[in-house]
Amino acid sequence: MVNYFANLVTVTGISMILAISLNLLIGYAGIFSMAHAAFYGVGAYVAALLALHYTAELTLAVPLAMVTCAAASLLISLPALRVRGEYFVAASLGLQVIAFTVFEQWHSVTGGLSGLIGIPVAELFGYSLASPLAFMGVTIALVALVALAVICLLRTAFGRDLRAIRDDETAAAAAGKNVAVIKSIAVAISSALCAVAGVLYAFNIAFVNPESFTLNLSVLVMAMVIIGGAGTITGPIIGAALIQCLPAALSWLPLPPQNIGYLQQILYGLAMVLLMIYRPAGLMGKARSKG
Amino acid sequence: MLLLQLLLDGIQSGAVYALMAVGFAIVFGMTRIFHYSHGATYLIAGYGFYACTSVFGLPWYLSVLAAIVLSAGFGALVQLLVYRPVQRDAGSFFTVFVASFGVGVVVENLLAMMFGSGFLSVTSPLSRAQPIMGLYISQLGMIIVGTAPLIFLALNYFFDRTSVGLALRGLADNPDLVTVYGLSAKSLFLIALVLGSLLVVPAAVFQTITAGLTPSAGHRVMLISLAATIIGGIGSLRGAGLGGLLLGVAESLSFWRLPAGWSDAVTFLILLAFILLRPSGLLGQKVRV
Amino acid sequence: MNLVIRTLSAAAMSLAVGGQAMAQDAYDIGALFPLSGHTAAFGEMYRSATSLAVEHINADKFLDKPLTVTFEDSQAQAQTAVVAMNKLVRVAQVPVVLTGFSAVSKAIAPLGERDEVLVINGGASSPDLAGLSPYFYNVIPLANDEVKTLLPYLAEEMGARKIALVYVDDPLGQAVVETLGEDAPKNGMELAGSFAISSSTSQFASIAARVRQTGADAVFLAYFGQQLISLAKQLRDAGVEVPFVGISTIGDPNFIADPAGEGTIYVSQKTDWGADDALTRRFVDGYREQFGKEPTPYDANYYNATMIVAKVIDELESDGLEVTGKAIRDKLAEIRSFRVVGGELEFHDDGTVTVPSQINLIENRAVRVVQ
């Protein structure tokens, strides 16, 4: 029983990291990325390959995955960020589809659709994290670290620049800010934080395949951020907890099981629509009047 | 010969993609609403057509009519119940997008509950290809390749010659100006949504007969429509048509040398190339980057 | 407010009490099927067959306590499956979990081994499910064995010389490519072309053009699910006239009922619904009566899997042993061979199975056994 809940907390924690890192883009930088699952996947594959071939040490896997994701995102975002708004949404959608194709087709590295199996148990400073409770502890610590990193980042001059760009890109550029560089750095940081979630996922499930990193997941993470409240610290955390626990909560209820999945999805969908109509800032956001 | 056949197949799927995309291009180009539930409209048209022919046993023309009524009605409902309230206090582009996405999710899962998550199709002898000088094309394929240009010609006339069409074109640039045509921006938004929605019917009916329907098909329709619209240039209907055609032909020709698994990547590499190198698309107005 | 709390706590109490009571008065086994999402149709099928078996077992009262099944939704996805598997193992504490789908099987197999819970797969046939873990058993023959059974029929009865293959590039597809490449020449046939398709492809006219070009006299479809029907229909529409052939993934009731499936020849485990042994009669008649349609091999698999578990528990009872995952697994490995619907089934050490097989022909939207 304890282990079941430990696992549930771990999975929720991973979603929280995803949502917090995406919120940095959607909520603070005004960049609407639909490719978050792609970076999550890169993080997971890096951790899986490292663990299968060299070591399952988290203190190595996490930094390596973060650096790889940040580098990959820079490669892509530097050109893509030249365009605004809807074009970036479209570009990131395209990127997500292409990333999935690469995960699926690059057999020699990703194992194709059959994926990578038998990922060993994670280690922290040489101690095995085989117990679900220990792994949950590490996950919670990492969620806290990621949240803290975002909070600190927002207090710096860089954080102020980001919000300036979000609120008025033209004014920020006129004030001498290098918009493209600031945005690219934001994307790189967000991807690096997202990679942390990928590493945890790979070790938690011990099995990585492309089907875990689809557009649907990007959308789900986006829903977490939006429902919780973009541009707030607590919003994505609450959003992730809500969306992750909804299936578990529903499965305890005596509903006709063949329709549970659909009902869940319909609930997400309705929540998104109703929130956008009545409370576009999300559950945790201030109900400010927009102008 | 193989290349010629692949080209022919490409033109056929290109015509379908063009017809999928044109409705989205109208809504997105005229109202700037990121109409993600365009995929849902497609599903409603497709499942409506399926239900009428296969469940209620109606003749095909009544079924098509029903699909048109259903999809147009859905477009109107989405505009009145979702987009208008969301936009009442200048909702941002993204707020509308999320709401639209939510609608898409609800429709997909409602349809899955009603019709099951499996594959459905309407059987028709017209979808059988016959060899003509070694090339295979079905009657239905010829019909769709013939219909697409007619629809685009009609749309051209509508947007160039009628006052409603001209007003719609003006909507994107200057919503205040359109009142000179005696129409409010509100009613023009509604017209754009209804028009954009019913235009998806030919593509939906064609696909229901040839490739079949699943509730999850909406996402792909949306992705293709978005890609075709951007490649063609936002705001240009002819551009969206050409974009769809280009995507269909490129996808089909990619089978010539590449494993079929790469066909999606080909589509989106073309899209990325356009976004990076020529964001104004084939026929769009110059975009500030 | 008070009322709400009281109602809620009453509900929680009854749940808790009910749960405990169930644990004491019944053998509870787990089932991890896709009950939602785009593969839910399969989960539904697996579930009805499992429930039917439970009904029969309990009606016979041949176990000391009734058998119950806790169903969980895997959505055919690894992460969802792992969470649900943890729930089955830790909360419901089941000794056995029935499952399907290869991604799910591979994701939950380590958990089964860790907690000594026997996992039985009756739906996925990709060959990398062999030797997955000592606690992982298949009741379904894997794809490579099925291909070997099919080839002699194609060569001798159909007179096929050239085969074209269309497959999804997953372990199942790769196994078929490999086995066809090796074994087709042994049977005097040639693999004239093989075309991998992504799981997201939806337009197949161009594939058809390339298949036609190979001049093959049979097209092997290594596919399953909704895409299979769309693929077959589009190949037919685009002028591919030669018969389709395949393995048990073809035995999807939706495919059999679709005009595109007409004339398809495929191998499956033996499912002679007309057989007059008591076991088969009861399964087939019970299934027809309850669900108003013909059972499929998958239905038989999950019916068999549940029956095998019950038989093993019965043996443990007569040995006076405690019913745990480890005990069930050890007993199953000891008995090895079981009498099931379709004939004699024998498990091997690597978790694979040998069952009698047959060649089927889809004719007038129904299955006819041709060998």
GROMACS .gro file of C-alpha atoms in nm, chain A residues 1-5 7-8 11 14-15 40 100 104-105 107 111-115 117 130 132 201 204-207 209 211-212 214 216 244 247-248 251-252 256-262 264-265, chain C residues 15 35-38 40-41 44 47 71-73 75-80 82-84 86-88 90-91 93 102-104 106-107 110-111 114-115 128 132 168-171 174 197-200:
model
   94
    1MET     CA    1   0.000   0.000   0.000
    2VAL     CA    2   0.277   0.242   0.100
    3ASN     CA    3   0.471   0.152  -0.212
    4TYR     CA    4   0.170   0.210  -0.432
    5PHE     CA    5   0.132   0.561  -0.299
    7ASN     CA    6   0.488   0.529  -0.686
    8LEU     CA    7   0.186   0.752  -0.739
   11VAL     CA    8   0.468   0.982  -1.109
   14ILE     CA    9   0.756   1.387  -1.254
   15SER     CA   10   0.450   1.560  -1.401
   40TYR     CA   11   1.125   1.496  -2.196
  100PHE     CA   12   0.873   1.117  -3.241
  104GLU     CA   13   1.074   0.557  -3.360
  105GLN     CA   14   1.315   0.515  -3.652
  107HIS     CA   15   1.682   0.182  -3.410
  111GLY     CA   16   1.562   0.064  -3.002
  112GLY     CA   17   1.277   0.184  -3.226
  113LEU     CA   18   0.922   0.101  -3.123
  114SER     CA   19   1.037  -0.187  -2.902
  115GLY     CA   20   1.223   0.066  -2.689
  117ILE     CA   21   1.426  -0.247  -2.165
  130ALA     CA   22   1.550   0.026  -0.537
  132PRO     CA   23   0.996   0.307  -0.412
  201TYR     CA   24   1.081   0.867  -1.577
  204ASN     CA   25   1.105   0.481  -1.248
  205ILE     CA   26   0.955   0.277  -1.531
  206ALA     CA   27   1.284   0.104  -1.624
  207PHE     CA   28   1.154   0.093  -1.982
  209ASN     CA   29   0.974   0.362  -2.578
  211GLU     CA   30   0.491   0.598  -2.729
  212SER     CA   31   0.559   0.772  -2.397
  214THR     CA   32   0.384   1.183  -2.805
  216ASN     CA   33  -0.070   1.394  -2.649
  244GLN     CA   34  -0.231   1.309  -1.245
  247PRO     CA   35  -0.748   0.892  -1.324
  248ALA     CA   36  -0.642   0.732  -0.997
  251SER     CA   37  -1.060   0.439  -1.087
  252TRP     CA   38  -1.161   0.405  -0.721
  256PRO     CA   39  -1.859   0.154  -1.585
  257PRO     CA   40  -1.494   0.096  -1.662
  258GLN     CA   41  -1.524   0.097  -2.040
  259ASN     CA   42  -1.618   0.465  -2.031
  260ILE     CA   43  -1.386   0.588  -1.756
  261GLY     CA   44  -1.106   0.682  -1.992
  262TYR     CA   45  -1.335   0.880  -2.218
  264GLN     CA   46  -1.165   1.155  -1.792
  265GLN     CA   47  -1.066   1.308  -2.121
  595LEU     CA   48  -1.514   0.007   0.068
  615LEU     CA   49  -1.005  -0.024  -2.102
  616SER     CA   50  -0.982   0.323  -2.251
  617GLY     CA   51  -0.797   0.485  -2.538
  618HIS     CA   52  -0.776   0.370  -2.898
  620ALA     CA   53  -1.001  -0.019  -2.572
  621ALA     CA   54  -1.183  -0.253  -2.811
  624GLU     CA   55  -1.315  -0.506  -2.380
  627ARG     CA   56  -1.233  -0.862  -2.027
  651PHE     CA   57  -0.960  -0.495  -1.357
  652GLU     CA   58  -0.726  -0.202  -1.411
  653ASP     CA   59  -0.682   0.018  -1.715
  655GLN     CA   60  -0.445   0.234  -2.184
  656ALA     CA   61  -0.187   0.012  -2.359
  657GLN     CA   62   0.076   0.258  -2.233
  658ALA     CA   63   0.385   0.184  -2.027
  659GLN     CA   64   0.355   0.454  -1.762
  660THR     CA   65  -0.017   0.407  -1.698
  662VAL     CA   66   0.316   0.063  -1.424
  663VAL     CA   67   0.102   0.277  -1.194
  664ALA     CA   68  -0.191   0.039  -1.232
  666ASN     CA   69   0.162  -0.117  -0.860
  667LYS     CA   70  -0.195  -0.072  -0.749
  668LEU     CA   71  -0.280  -0.434  -0.831
  670ARG     CA   72   0.038  -0.340  -0.356
  671VAL     CA   73  -0.323  -0.248  -0.288
  673GLN     CA   74  -0.229  -0.770  -0.355
  682SER     CA   75   0.392  -0.578  -2.565
  683ALA     CA   76   0.486  -0.232  -2.431
  684VAL     CA   77   0.271  -0.297  -2.125
  686LYS     CA   78   0.766  -0.530  -2.099
  687ALA     CA   79   0.702  -0.244  -1.856
  690PRO     CA   80   1.013  -0.643  -1.386
  691LEU     CA   81   0.751  -0.547  -1.127
  694ARG     CA   82   1.028  -0.811  -0.801
  695ASP     CA   83   0.709  -0.884  -0.611
  708ASP     CA   84   1.080  -1.029  -2.748
  712LEU     CA   85   1.127  -1.180  -2.025
  748VAL     CA   86   0.488  -0.194  -3.861
  749ASP     CA   87   0.846  -0.147  -3.765
  750ASP     CA   88   0.809  -0.289  -3.414
  751PRO     CA   89   0.948  -0.613  -3.264
  754GLN     CA   90   1.091  -0.718  -3.735
  777ILE     CA   91   0.503   0.166  -4.216
  778SER     CA   92   0.489   0.402  -3.922
  779SER     CA   93   0.214   0.355  -3.667
  780SER     CA   94   0.082   0.698  -3.766
   0.00000   0.00000   0.00000
